[in-house]
Amino acid sequence: MDPDSVLQTAINGRTYTVEELRKQLLWEPWGVLIVNLILAAIMLGLSIWARRAPLPAVLIATATYAVVIVAAAISDPATLGQGLLVKIVIIAFLVKGIKAALALRTASA
């Protein structure tokens, strides 16, 4: 198609030219990659911090994970059911980490 031609079908209430839509589609995977790399860096930083202060680090990691799940569910409710087993396993490990950090705190006190 001609890059300057306007698409007949509106997407989310907006009409695009072919060139605009191509640019948006090419950028989308990179945007997802950047967001996931930032989240991975946050979780890595929290895991390093957990050696000094395990309870706050695991609580922040749990809150961060919950925010990511809720934000994804708000943007697309179908994502709530996708990867449900993995989400349950991750939440179980985070809860186990909270319990271990609390046990360590009471043992140290």
mmCIF file of N, CA, C and O in Angstrom:
data_model
loop_
_atom_site.group_PDB
_atom_site.id
_atom_site.type_symbol
_atom_site.label_atom_id
_atom_site.label_comp_id
_atom_site.label_asym_id
_atom_site.label_seq_id
_atom_site.Cartn_x
_atom_site.Cartn_y
_atom_site.Cartn_z
ATOM 1 N N MET A 1 0.823 -1.171 0.000
ATOM 2 C CA MET A 1 0.000 0.000 0.000
ATOM 3 C C MET A 1 0.877 1.249 0.000
ATOM 4 O O MET A 1 1.998 1.229 0.489
ATOM 5 N N ASP A 2 0.313 2.304 -0.480
ATOM 6 C CA ASP A 2 1.004 3.583 -0.498
ATOM 7 C C ASP A 2 1.140 4.095 0.938
ATOM 8 O O ASP A 2 0.166 4.124 1.687
ATOM 9 N N PRO A 3 2.341 4.500 1.364
ATOM 10 C CA PRO A 3 2.539 4.946 2.745
ATOM 11 C C PRO A 3 1.662 6.131 3.151
ATOM 12 O O PRO A 3 1.348 6.295 4.327
ATOM 13 N N ASP A 4 1.243 6.947 2.204
ATOM 14 C CA ASP A 4 0.435 8.125 2.535
ATOM 15 C C ASP A 4 -1.065 7.846 2.520
ATOM 16 O O ASP A 4 -1.855 8.727 2.888
ATOM 17 N N SER A 5 -1.469 6.660 2.113
ATOM 18 C CA SER A 5 -2.901 6.373 2.054
ATOM 19 C C SER A 5 -3.453 6.161 3.470
ATOM 20 O O SER A 5 -2.778 5.638 4.350
ATOM 21 N N VAL A 6 -4.679 6.583 3.665
ATOM 22 C CA VAL A 6 -5.333 6.490 4.968
ATOM 23 C C VAL A 6 -6.106 5.174 5.025
ATOM 24 O O VAL A 6 -6.808 4.813 4.086
ATOM 25 N N LEU A 7 -5.954 4.480 6.135
ATOM 26 C CA LEU A 7 -6.670 3.219 6.307
ATOM 27 C C LEU A 7 -8.147 3.498 6.507
ATOM 28 O O LEU A 7 -8.532 4.449 7.189
ATOM 29 N N GLN A 8 -8.985 2.659 5.949
ATOM 30 C CA GLN A 8 -10.430 2.845 6.030
ATOM 31 C C GLN A 8 -10.971 2.536 7.423
ATOM 32 O O GLN A 8 -11.918 3.154 7.882
ATOM 33 N N THR A 9 -10.356 1.579 8.105
ATOM 34 C CA THR A 9 -10.834 1.147 9.411
ATOM 35 C C THR A 9 -10.122 1.928 10.505
ATOM 36 O O THR A 9 -8.896 1.983 10.544
ATOM 37 N N ALA A 10 -10.891 2.499 11.415
ATOM 38 C CA ALA A 10 -10.309 3.213 12.547
ATOM 39 C C ALA A 10 -9.857 2.202 13.601
ATOM 40 O O ALA A 10 -10.504 1.188 13.825
ATOM 41 N N ILE A 11 -8.733 2.484 14.224
ATOM 42 C CA ILE A 11 -8.190 1.641 15.285
ATOM 43 C C ILE A 11 -8.247 2.442 16.570
ATOM 44 O O ILE A 11 -7.623 3.496 16.681
ATOM 45 N N ASN A 12 -8.997 1.945 17.543
ATOM 46 C CA ASN A 12 -9.223 2.645 18.809
ATOM 47 C C ASN A 12 -9.745 4.058 18.585
ATOM 48 O O ASN A 12 -9.334 5.009 19.251
ATOM 49 N N GLY A 13 -10.600 4.215 17.607
ATOM 50 C CA GLY A 13 -11.219 5.500 17.340
ATOM 51 C C GLY A 13 -10.350 6.489 16.589
ATOM 52 O O GLY A 13 -10.702 7.652 16.456
ATOM 53 N N ARG A 14 -9.218 6.041 16.084
ATOM 54 C CA ARG A 14 -8.307 6.934 15.374
ATOM 55 C C ARG A 14 -7.971 6.328 14.025
ATOM 56 O O ARG A 14 -7.761 5.123 13.901
ATOM 57 N N THR A 15 -7.904 7.181 13.004
ATOM 58 C CA THR A 15 -7.502 6.702 11.684
ATOM 59 C C THR A 15 -6.016 6.949 11.506
ATOM 60 O O THR A 15 -5.477 7.953 11.973
ATOM 61 N N TYR A 16 -5.364 6.028 10.866
ATOM 62 C CA TYR A 16 -3.916 6.080 10.648
ATOM 63 C C TYR A 16 -3.625 6.057 9.162
ATOM 64 O O TYR A 16 -4.374 5.476 8.384
ATOM 65 N N THR A 17 -2.488 6.638 8.818
ATOM 66 C CA THR A 17 -1.959 6.393 7.484
ATOM 67 C C THR A 17 -1.189 5.084 7.558
ATOM 68 O O THR A 17 -0.851 4.604 8.642
ATOM 69 N N VAL A 18 -0.892 4.518 6.422
ATOM 70 C CA VAL A 18 -0.158 3.251 6.389
ATOM 71 C C VAL A 18 1.215 3.428 7.035
ATOM 72 O O VAL A 18 1.666 2.586 7.814
ATOM 73 N N GLU A 19 1.873 4.534 6.768
ATOM 74 C CA GLU A 19 3.202 4.776 7.326
ATOM 75 C C GLU A 19 3.158 4.903 8.853
ATOM 76 O O GLU A 19 4.003 4.339 9.554
ATOM 77 N N GLU A 20 2.162 5.607 9.390
ATOM 78 C CA GLU A 20 2.040 5.752 10.842
ATOM 79 C C GLU A 20 1.807 4.406 11.513
ATOM 80 O O GLU A 20 2.406 4.103 12.545
ATOM 81 N N LEU A 21 0.959 3.597 10.905
ATOM 82 C CA LEU A 21 0.664 2.291 11.476
ATOM 83 C C LEU A 21 1.884 1.376 11.418
ATOM 84 O O LEU A 21 2.160 0.654 12.374
ATOM 85 N N ARG A 22 2.625 1.428 10.331
ATOM 86 C CA ARG A 22 3.853 0.615 10.237
ATOM 87 C C ARG A 22 4.855 1.009 11.314
ATOM 88 O O ARG A 22 5.466 0.150 11.953
ATOM 89 N N LYS A 23 5.033 2.317 11.521
ATOM 90 C CA LYS A 23 5.974 2.778 12.551
ATOM 91 C C LYS A 23 5.528 2.319 13.934
ATOM 92 O O LYS A 23 6.350 1.886 14.743
ATOM 93 N N GLN A 24 4.240 2.421 14.197
ATOM 94 C CA GLN A 24 3.731 1.998 15.494
ATOM 95 C C GLN A 24 3.913 0.493 15.686
ATOM 96 O O GLN A 24 4.296 0.043 16.764
ATOM 97 N N LEU A 25 3.648 -0.291 14.664
ATOM 98 C CA LEU A 25 3.805 -1.740 14.767
ATOM 99 C C LEU A 25 5.267 -2.151 14.900
ATOM 100 O O LEU A 25 5.588 -3.128 15.579
ATOM 101 N N LEU A 26 6.178 -1.419 14.277
ATOM 102 C CA LEU A 26 7.603 -1.720 14.409
ATOM 103 C C LEU A 26 8.126 -1.353 15.794
ATOM 104 O O LEU A 26 9.034 -2.004 16.317
ATOM 105 N N TRP A 27 7.579 -0.324 16.420
ATOM 106 C CA TRP A 27 8.048 0.125 17.718
ATOM 107 C C TRP A 27 7.504 -0.734 18.863
ATOM 108 O O TRP A 27 8.143 -0.870 19.901
ATOM 109 N N GLU A 28 6.345 -1.328 18.692
ATOM 110 C CA GLU A 28 5.674 -2.030 19.788
ATOM 111 C C GLU A 28 6.517 -3.121 20.442
ATOM 112 O O GLU A 28 6.614 -3.159 21.673
ATOM 113 N N PRO A 29 7.175 -4.027 19.714
ATOM 114 C CA PRO A 29 7.992 -5.042 20.395
ATOM 115 C C PRO A 29 9.152 -4.433 21.182
ATOM 116 O O PRO A 29 9.513 -4.924 22.247
ATOM 117 N N TRP A 30 9.730 -3.354 20.672
ATOM 118 C CA TRP A 30 10.829 -2.701 21.381
ATOM 119 C C TRP A 30 10.335 -2.062 22.669
ATOM 120 O O TRP A 30 11.031 -2.085 23.692
ATOM 121 N N GLY A 31 9.149 -1.493 22.638
ATOM 122 C CA GLY A 31 8.580 -0.911 23.849
ATOM 123 C C GLY A 31 8.349 -1.957 24.924
ATOM 124 O O GLY A 31 8.657 -1.741 26.103
ATOM 125 N N VAL A 32 7.834 -3.097 24.520
ATOM 126 C CA VAL A 32 7.607 -4.196 25.467
ATOM 127 C C VAL A 32 8.942 -4.687 26.028
ATOM 128 O O VAL A 32 9.075 -4.932 27.235
ATOM 129 N N LEU A 33 9.954 -4.806 25.179
ATOM 130 C CA LEU A 33 11.279 -5.245 25.626
ATOM 131 C C LEU A 33 11.869 -4.269 26.635
ATOM 132 O O LEU A 33 12.400 -4.671 27.669
ATOM 133 N N ILE A 34 11.753 -2.982 26.362
ATOM 134 C CA ILE A 34 12.309 -1.970 27.263
ATOM 135 C C ILE A 34 11.625 -2.023 28.628
ATOM 136 O O ILE A 34 12.286 -1.993 29.673
ATOM 137 N N VAL A 35 10.306 -2.125 28.636
ATOM 138 C CA VAL A 35 9.564 -2.199 29.902
ATOM 139 C C VAL A 35 9.981 -3.442 30.683
ATOM 140 O O VAL A 35 10.230 -3.376 31.898
ATOM 141 N N ASN A 36 10.104 -4.575 30.022
ATOM 142 C CA ASN A 36 10.495 -5.809 30.713
ATOM 143 C C ASN A 36 11.931 -5.763 31.211
ATOM 144 O O ASN A 36 12.244 -6.308 32.271
ATOM 145 N N LEU A 37 12.834 -5.112 30.466
ATOM 146 C CA LEU A 37 14.212 -4.960 30.945
ATOM 147 C C LEU A 37 14.265 -4.064 32.173
ATOM 148 O O LEU A 37 15.052 -4.322 33.101
ATOM 149 N N ILE A 38 13.453 -3.027 32.200
ATOM 150 C CA ILE A 38 13.406 -2.151 33.378
ATOM 151 C C ILE A 38 12.886 -2.933 34.590
ATOM 152 O O ILE A 38 13.454 -2.834 35.688
ATOM 153 N N LEU A 39 11.831 -3.715 34.387
ATOM 154 C CA LEU A 39 11.303 -4.536 35.487
ATOM 155 C C LEU A 39 12.329 -5.564 35.958
ATOM 156 O O LEU A 39 12.461 -5.812 37.163
ATOM 157 N N ALA A 40 13.064 -6.158 35.042
ATOM 158 C CA ALA A 40 14.098 -7.121 35.413
ATOM 159 C C ALA A 40 15.200 -6.440 36.217
ATOM 160 O O ALA A 40 15.706 -7.003 37.202
ATOM 161 N N ALA A 41 15.575 -5.223 35.822
ATOM 162 C CA ALA A 41 16.603 -4.480 36.557
ATOM 163 C C ALA A 41 16.119 -4.133 37.965
ATOM 164 O O ALA A 41 16.885 -4.213 38.935
ATOM 165 N N ILE A 42 14.845 -3.762 38.091
ATOM 166 C CA ILE A 42 14.281 -3.469 39.415
ATOM 167 C C ILE A 42 14.331 -4.715 40.292
ATOM 168 O O ILE A 42 14.760 -4.658 41.460
ATOM 169 N N MET A 43 13.907 -5.848 39.749
ATOM 170 C CA MET A 43 13.913 -7.087 40.530
ATOM 171 C C MET A 43 15.344 -7.526 40.887
ATOM 172 O O MET A 43 15.583 -8.028 41.986
ATOM 173 N N LEU A 44 16.281 -7.317 39.972
ATOM 174 C CA LEU A 44 17.681 -7.639 40.273
ATOM 175 C C LEU A 44 18.200 -6.751 41.393
ATOM 176 O O LEU A 44 18.871 -7.225 42.316
ATOM 177 N N GLY A 45 17.894 -5.463 41.324
ATOM 178 C CA GLY A 45 18.298 -4.550 42.391
ATOM 179 C C GLY A 45 17.690 -4.934 43.728
ATOM 180 O O GLY A 45 18.360 -4.883 44.774
ATOM 181 N N LEU A 46 16.437 -5.343 43.714
ATOM 182 C CA LEU A 46 15.794 -5.780 44.952
ATOM 183 C C LEU A 46 16.418 -7.062 45.489
ATOM 184 O O LEU A 46 16.548 -7.232 46.710
ATOM 185 N N SER A 47 16.827 -7.954 44.606
ATOM 186 C CA SER A 47 17.461 -9.190 45.082
ATOM 187 C C SER A 47 18.823 -8.912 45.708
ATOM 188 O O SER A 47 19.214 -9.567 46.678
ATOM 189 N N ILE A 48 19.529 -7.920 45.183
ATOM 190 C CA ILE A 48 20.813 -7.542 45.785
ATOM 191 C C ILE A 48 20.573 -6.862 47.134
ATOM 192 O O ILE A 48 21.273 -7.124 48.112
ATOM 193 N N TRP A 49 19.568 -5.993 47.188
ATOM 194 C CA TRP A 49 19.242 -5.300 48.433
ATOM 195 C C TRP A 49 18.740 -6.270 49.500
ATOM 196 O O TRP A 49 18.921 -6.046 50.700
ATOM 197 N N ALA A 50 18.133 -7.378 49.081
ATOM 198 C CA ALA A 50 17.573 -8.351 50.015
ATOM 199 C C ALA A 50 18.645 -8.989 50.892
ATOM 200 O O ALA A 50 18.331 -9.520 51.959
ATOM 201 N N ARG A 51 19.895 -8.929 50.489
ATOM 202 C CA ARG A 51 20.966 -9.477 51.334
ATOM 203 C C ARG A 51 21.139 -8.637 52.592
ATOM 204 O O ARG A 51 21.523 -9.155 53.633
ATOM 205 N N ARG A 52 20.871 -7.334 52.490
ATOM 206 C CA ARG A 52 20.984 -6.439 53.645
ATOM 207 C C ARG A 52 19.677 -6.348 54.425
ATOM 208 O O ARG A 52 19.676 -6.363 55.642
ATOM 209 N N ALA A 53 18.585 -6.164 53.691
ATOM 210 C CA ALA A 53 17.273 -5.966 54.313
ATOM 211 C C ALA A 53 16.246 -6.828 53.587
ATOM 212 O O ALA A 53 15.575 -6.360 52.671
ATOM 213 N N PRO A 54 16.116 -8.094 53.995
ATOM 214 C CA PRO A 54 15.258 -9.005 53.239
ATOM 215 C C PRO A 54 13.770 -8.654 53.259
ATOM 216 O O PRO A 54 13.101 -8.757 52.235
ATOM 217 N N LEU A 55 13.244 -8.242 54.407
ATOM 218 C CA LEU A 55 11.804 -7.999 54.493
ATOM 219 C C LEU A 55 11.343 -6.838 53.606
ATOM 220 O O LEU A 55 10.421 -7.009 52.812
ATOM 221 N N PRO A 56 11.970 -5.662 53.684
ATOM 222 C CA PRO A 56 11.511 -4.583 52.796
ATOM 223 C C PRO A 56 11.687 -4.921 51.317
ATOM 224 O O PRO A 56 10.833 -4.583 50.489
ATOM 225 N N ALA A 57 12.770 -5.603 50.988
ATOM 226 C CA ALA A 57 13.029 -5.938 49.585
ATOM 227 C C ALA A 57 11.973 -6.888 49.035
ATOM 228 O O ALA A 57 11.455 -6.677 47.932
ATOM 229 N N VAL A 58 11.625 -7.916 49.796
ATOM 230 C CA VAL A 58 10.631 -8.876 49.300
ATOM 231 C C VAL A 58 9.235 -8.262 49.296
ATOM 232 O O VAL A 58 8.417 -8.580 48.425
ATOM 233 N N LEU A 59 8.952 -7.361 50.235
ATOM 234 C CA LEU A 59 7.658 -6.676 50.215
ATOM 235 C C LEU A 59 7.532 -5.761 48.999
ATOM 236 O O LEU A 59 6.484 -5.714 48.342
ATOM 237 N N ILE A 60 8.599 -5.045 48.676
ATOM 238 C CA ILE A 60 8.581 -4.175 47.495
ATOM 239 C C ILE A 60 8.501 -5.011 46.218
ATOM 240 O O ILE A 60 7.803 -4.652 45.266
ATOM 241 N N ALA A 61 9.201 -6.150 46.190
ATOM 242 C CA ALA A 61 9.132 -7.034 45.021
ATOM 243 C C ALA A 61 7.707 -7.568 44.837
ATOM 244 O O ALA A 61 7.197 -7.619 43.708
ATOM 245 N N THR A 62 7.055 -7.927 45.937
ATOM 246 C CA THR A 62 5.679 -8.414 45.861
ATOM 247 C C THR A 62 4.738 -7.320 45.375
ATOM 248 O O THR A 62 3.881 -7.558 44.520
ATOM 249 N N ALA A 63 4.907 -6.125 45.918
ATOM 250 C CA ALA A 63 4.070 -5.005 45.490
ATOM 251 C C ALA A 63 4.304 -4.670 44.020
ATOM 252 O O ALA A 63 3.351 -4.399 43.279
ATOM 253 N N THR A 64 5.548 -4.697 43.591
ATOM 254 C CA THR A 64 5.871 -4.419 42.182
ATOM 255 C C THR A 64 5.215 -5.450 41.272
ATOM 256 O O THR A 64 4.619 -5.096 40.253
ATOM 257 N N TYR A 65 5.304 -6.715 41.652
ATOM 258 C CA TYR A 65 4.699 -7.771 40.844
ATOM 259 C C TYR A 65 3.182 -7.615 40.791
ATOM 260 O O TYR A 65 2.565 -7.783 39.737
ATOM 261 N N ALA A 66 2.576 -7.261 41.926
ATOM 262 C CA ALA A 66 1.130 -7.062 41.958
ATOM 263 C C ALA A 66 0.717 -5.888 41.069
ATOM 264 O O ALA A 66 -0.280 -5.969 40.347
ATOM 265 N N VAL A 67 1.491 -4.812 41.090
ATOM 266 C CA VAL A 67 1.192 -3.649 40.244
ATOM 267 C C VAL A 67 1.287 -4.021 38.771
ATOM 268 O O VAL A 67 0.461 -3.608 37.952
ATOM 269 N N VAL A 68 2.285 -4.810 38.411
ATOM 270 C CA VAL A 68 2.440 -5.233 37.018
ATOM 271 C C VAL A 68 1.241 -6.069 36.579
ATOM 272 O O VAL A 68 0.696 -5.876 35.486
ATOM 273 N N ILE A 69 0.799 -6.990 37.427
ATOM 274 C CA ILE A 69 -0.350 -7.835 37.088
ATOM 275 C C ILE A 69 -1.616 -6.993 36.951
ATOM 276 O O ILE A 69 -2.387 -7.155 35.996
ATOM 277 N N VAL A 70 -1.829 -6.078 37.893
ATOM 278 C CA VAL A 70 -3.035 -5.248 37.854
ATOM 279 C C VAL A 70 -3.014 -4.308 36.650
ATOM 280 O O VAL A 70 -4.026 -4.130 35.964
ATOM 281 N N ALA A 71 -1.854 -3.706 36.368
ATOM 282 C CA ALA A 71 -1.757 -2.804 35.213
ATOM 283 C C ALA A 71 -2.015 -3.549 33.910
ATOM 284 O O ALA A 71 -2.704 -3.041 33.018
ATOM 285 N N ALA A 72 -1.490 -4.748 33.801
ATOM 286 C CA ALA A 72 -1.732 -5.547 32.601
ATOM 287 C C ALA A 72 -3.209 -5.924 32.495
ATOM 288 O O ALA A 72 -3.779 -5.908 31.399
ATOM 289 N N ALA A 73 -3.837 -6.233 33.625
ATOM 290 C CA ALA A 73 -5.257 -6.599 33.619
ATOM 291 C C ALA A 73 -6.133 -5.403 33.269
ATOM 292 O O ALA A 73 -7.163 -5.559 32.621
ATOM 293 N N ILE A 74 -5.718 -4.214 33.680
ATOM 294 C CA ILE A 74 -6.491 -3.016 33.344
ATOM 295 C C ILE A 74 -6.389 -2.718 31.855
ATOM 296 O O ILE A 74 -7.381 -2.392 31.204
ATOM 297 N N SER A 75 -5.180 -2.850 31.314
ATOM 298 C CA SER A 75 -5.007 -2.558 29.885
ATOM 299 C C SER A 75 -5.637 -3.626 28.998
ATOM 300 O O SER A 75 -6.165 -3.319 27.933
ATOM 301 N N ASP A 76 -5.582 -4.890 29.438
ATOM 302 C CA ASP A 76 -6.203 -5.985 28.676
ATOM 303 C C ASP A 76 -6.632 -7.068 29.661
ATOM 304 O O ASP A 76 -5.784 -7.832 30.137
ATOM 305 N N PRO A 77 -7.920 -7.146 30.001
ATOM 306 C CA PRO A 77 -8.380 -8.115 31.000
ATOM 307 C C PRO A 77 -8.066 -9.576 30.659
ATOM 308 O O PRO A 77 -7.994 -10.407 31.556
ATOM 309 N N ALA A 78 -7.851 -9.884 29.404
ATOM 310 C CA ALA A 78 -7.537 -11.268 29.023
ATOM 311 C C ALA A 78 -6.195 -11.718 29.596
ATOM 312 O O ALA A 78 -5.962 -12.917 29.761
ATOM 313 N N THR A 79 -5.294 -10.783 29.913
ATOM 314 C CA THR A 79 -3.982 -11.155 30.437
ATOM 315 C C THR A 79 -4.059 -11.721 31.846
ATOM 316 O O THR A 79 -3.120 -12.365 32.294
ATOM 317 N N LEU A 80 -5.168 -11.479 32.533
ATOM 318 C CA LEU A 80 -5.307 -11.984 33.892
ATOM 319 C C LEU A 80 -5.279 -13.508 33.920
ATOM 320 O O LEU A 80 -4.686 -14.104 34.814
ATOM 321 N N GLY A 81 -5.861 -14.140 32.927
ATOM 322 C CA GLY A 81 -5.884 -15.601 32.877
ATOM 323 C C GLY A 81 -4.685 -16.207 32.168
ATOM 324 O O GLY A 81 -4.428 -17.402 32.290
ATOM 325 N N GLN A 82 -3.943 -15.403 31.451
ATOM 326 C CA GLN A 82 -2.784 -15.926 30.723
ATOM 327 C C GLN A 82 -1.632 -16.165 31.703
ATOM 328 O O GLN A 82 -1.293 -15.302 32.505
ATOM 329 N N GLY A 83 -1.041 -17.316 31.612
ATOM 330 C CA GLY A 83 0.084 -17.647 32.477
ATOM 331 C C GLY A 83 -0.311 -17.756 33.932
ATOM 332 O O GLY A 83 0.465 -17.404 34.819
ATOM 333 N N LEU A 84 -1.509 -18.217 34.182
ATOM 334 C CA LEU A 84 -2.036 -18.260 35.538
ATOM 335 C C LEU A 84 -1.200 -19.152 36.454
ATOM 336 O O LEU A 84 -0.929 -18.787 37.599
ATOM 337 N N LEU A 85 -0.745 -20.289 35.956
ATOM 338 C CA LEU A 85 0.063 -21.191 36.770
ATOM 339 C C LEU A 85 1.380 -20.534 37.174
ATOM 340 O O LEU A 85 1.798 -20.609 38.333
ATOM 341 N N VAL A 86 2.010 -19.849 36.244
ATOM 342 C CA VAL A 86 3.275 -19.166 36.540
ATOM 343 C C VAL A 86 3.046 -18.055 37.557
ATOM 344 O O VAL A 86 3.837 -17.869 38.486
ATOM 345 N N LYS A 87 1.960 -17.318 37.396
ATOM 346 C CA LYS A 87 1.641 -16.251 38.350
ATOM 347 C C LYS A 87 1.433 -16.816 39.750
ATOM 348 O O LYS A 87 1.911 -16.246 40.736
ATOM 349 N N ILE A 88 0.739 -17.929 39.843
ATOM 350 C CA ILE A 88 0.495 -18.554 41.150
ATOM 351 C C ILE A 88 1.808 -19.011 41.776
ATOM 352 O O ILE A 88 2.039 -18.807 42.976
ATOM 353 N N VAL A 89 2.682 -19.602 40.994
ATOM 354 C CA VAL A 89 3.972 -20.062 41.508
ATOM 355 C C VAL A 89 4.812 -18.884 41.994
ATOM 356 O O VAL A 89 5.410 -18.934 43.076
ATOM 357 N N ILE A 90 4.856 -17.801 41.219
ATOM 358 C CA ILE A 90 5.639 -16.626 41.611
ATOM 359 C C ILE A 90 5.087 -16.021 42.893
ATOM 360 O O ILE A 90 5.844 -15.676 43.816
ATOM 361 N N ILE A 91 3.767 -15.900 42.990
ATOM 362 C CA ILE A 91 3.157 -15.356 44.203
ATOM 363 C C ILE A 91 3.438 -16.257 45.400
ATOM 364 O O ILE A 91 3.727 -15.777 46.504
ATOM 365 N N ALA A 92 3.406 -17.578 45.197
ATOM 366 C CA ALA A 92 3.706 -18.511 46.289
ATOM 367 C C ALA A 92 5.145 -18.329 46.773
ATOM 368 O O ALA A 92 5.399 -18.322 47.985
ATOM 369 N N PHE A 93 6.088 -18.162 45.843
ATOM 370 C CA PHE A 93 7.484 -17.935 46.236
ATOM 371 C C PHE A 93 7.653 -16.600 46.963
ATOM 372 O O PHE A 93 8.418 -16.492 47.919
ATOM 373 N N LEU A 94 6.932 -15.581 46.518
ATOM 374 C CA LEU A 94 7.020 -14.288 47.189
ATOM 375 C C LEU A 94 6.443 -14.360 48.601
ATOM 376 O O LEU A 94 7.026 -13.800 49.538
ATOM 377 N N VAL A 95 5.336 -15.062 48.770
ATOM 378 C CA VAL A 95 4.757 -15.239 50.107
ATOM 379 C C VAL A 95 5.709 -16.037 50.987
ATOM 380 O O VAL A 95 5.911 -15.714 52.167
ATOM 381 N N LYS A 96 6.330 -17.062 50.419
ATOM 382 C CA LYS A 96 7.317 -17.848 51.169
ATOM 383 C C LYS A 96 8.499 -16.967 51.577
ATOM 384 O O LYS A 96 9.029 -17.086 52.684
ATOM 385 N N GLY A 97 8.904 -16.066 50.692
ATOM 386 C CA GLY A 97 9.990 -15.137 51.016
ATOM 387 C C GLY A 97 9.613 -14.182 52.126
ATOM 388 O O GLY A 97 10.436 -13.862 52.992
ATOM 389 N N ILE A 98 8.368 -13.713 52.120
ATOM 390 C CA ILE A 98 7.904 -12.832 53.192
ATOM 391 C C ILE A 98 7.923 -13.573 54.527
ATOM 392 O O ILE A 98 8.400 -13.043 55.544
ATOM 393 N N LYS A 99 7.442 -14.806 54.533
ATOM 394 C CA LYS A 99 7.443 -15.601 55.759
ATOM 395 C C LYS A 99 8.873 -15.847 56.258
ATOM 396 O O LYS A 99 9.145 -15.752 57.468
ATOM 397 N N ALA A 100 9.790 -16.152 55.349
ATOM 398 C CA ALA A 100 11.178 -16.385 55.749
ATOM 399 C C ALA A 100 11.813 -15.100 56.281
ATOM 400 O O ALA A 100 12.575 -15.140 57.264
ATOM 401 N N ALA A 101 11.529 -13.968 55.672
ATOM 402 C CA ALA A 101 12.081 -12.694 56.137
ATOM 403 C C ALA A 101 11.518 -12.344 57.511
ATOM 404 O O ALA A 101 12.255 -11.821 58.374
ATOM 405 N N LEU A 102 10.236 -12.606 57.737
ATOM 406 C CA LEU A 102 9.655 -12.367 59.058
ATOM 407 C C LEU A 102 10.267 -13.281 60.107
ATOM 408 O O LEU A 102 10.539 -12.864 61.246
ATOM 409 N N ALA A 103 10.499 -14.545 59.753
ATOM 410 C CA ALA A 103 11.125 -15.492 60.674
ATOM 411 C C ALA A 103 12.551 -15.051 61.012
ATOM 412 O O ALA A 103 12.983 -15.140 62.157
ATOM 413 N N LEU A 104 13.267 -14.565 59.996
ATOM 414 C CA LEU A 104 14.632 -14.078 60.224
ATOM 415 C C LEU A 104 14.625 -12.858 61.122
ATOM 416 O O LEU A 104 15.464 -12.723 62.003
ATOM 417 N N ARG A 105 13.642 -12.003 60.930
ATOM 418 C CA ARG A 105 13.544 -10.789 61.758
ATOM 419 C C ARG A 105 13.270 -11.139 63.213
ATOM 420 O O ARG A 105 13.868 -10.568 64.120
ATOM 421 N N THR A 106 12.364 -12.090 63.450
ATOM 422 C CA THR A 106 12.070 -12.475 64.840
ATOM 423 C C THR A 106 13.221 -13.241 65.465
ATOM 424 O O THR A 106 13.459 -13.131 66.656
ATOM 425 N N ALA A 107 13.957 -14.016 64.667
ATOM 426 C CA ALA A 107 15.113 -14.756 65.198
ATOM 427 C C ALA A 107 16.256 -13.811 65.541
ATOM 428 O O ALA A 107 17.018 -14.064 66.477
ATOM 429 N N SER A 108 16.379 -12.729 64.796
ATOM 430 C CA SER A 108 17.457 -11.766 65.034
ATOM 431 C C SER A 108 17.165 -10.860 66.224
ATOM 432 O O SER A 108 18.065 -10.317 66.826
ATOM 433 N N ALA A 109 15.885 -10.686 66.545
ATOM 434 C CA ALA A 109 15.514 -9.747 67.604
ATOM 435 C C ALA A 109 15.680 -10.304 68.990
ATOM 436 O O ALA A 109 16.105 -11.240 69.379
#
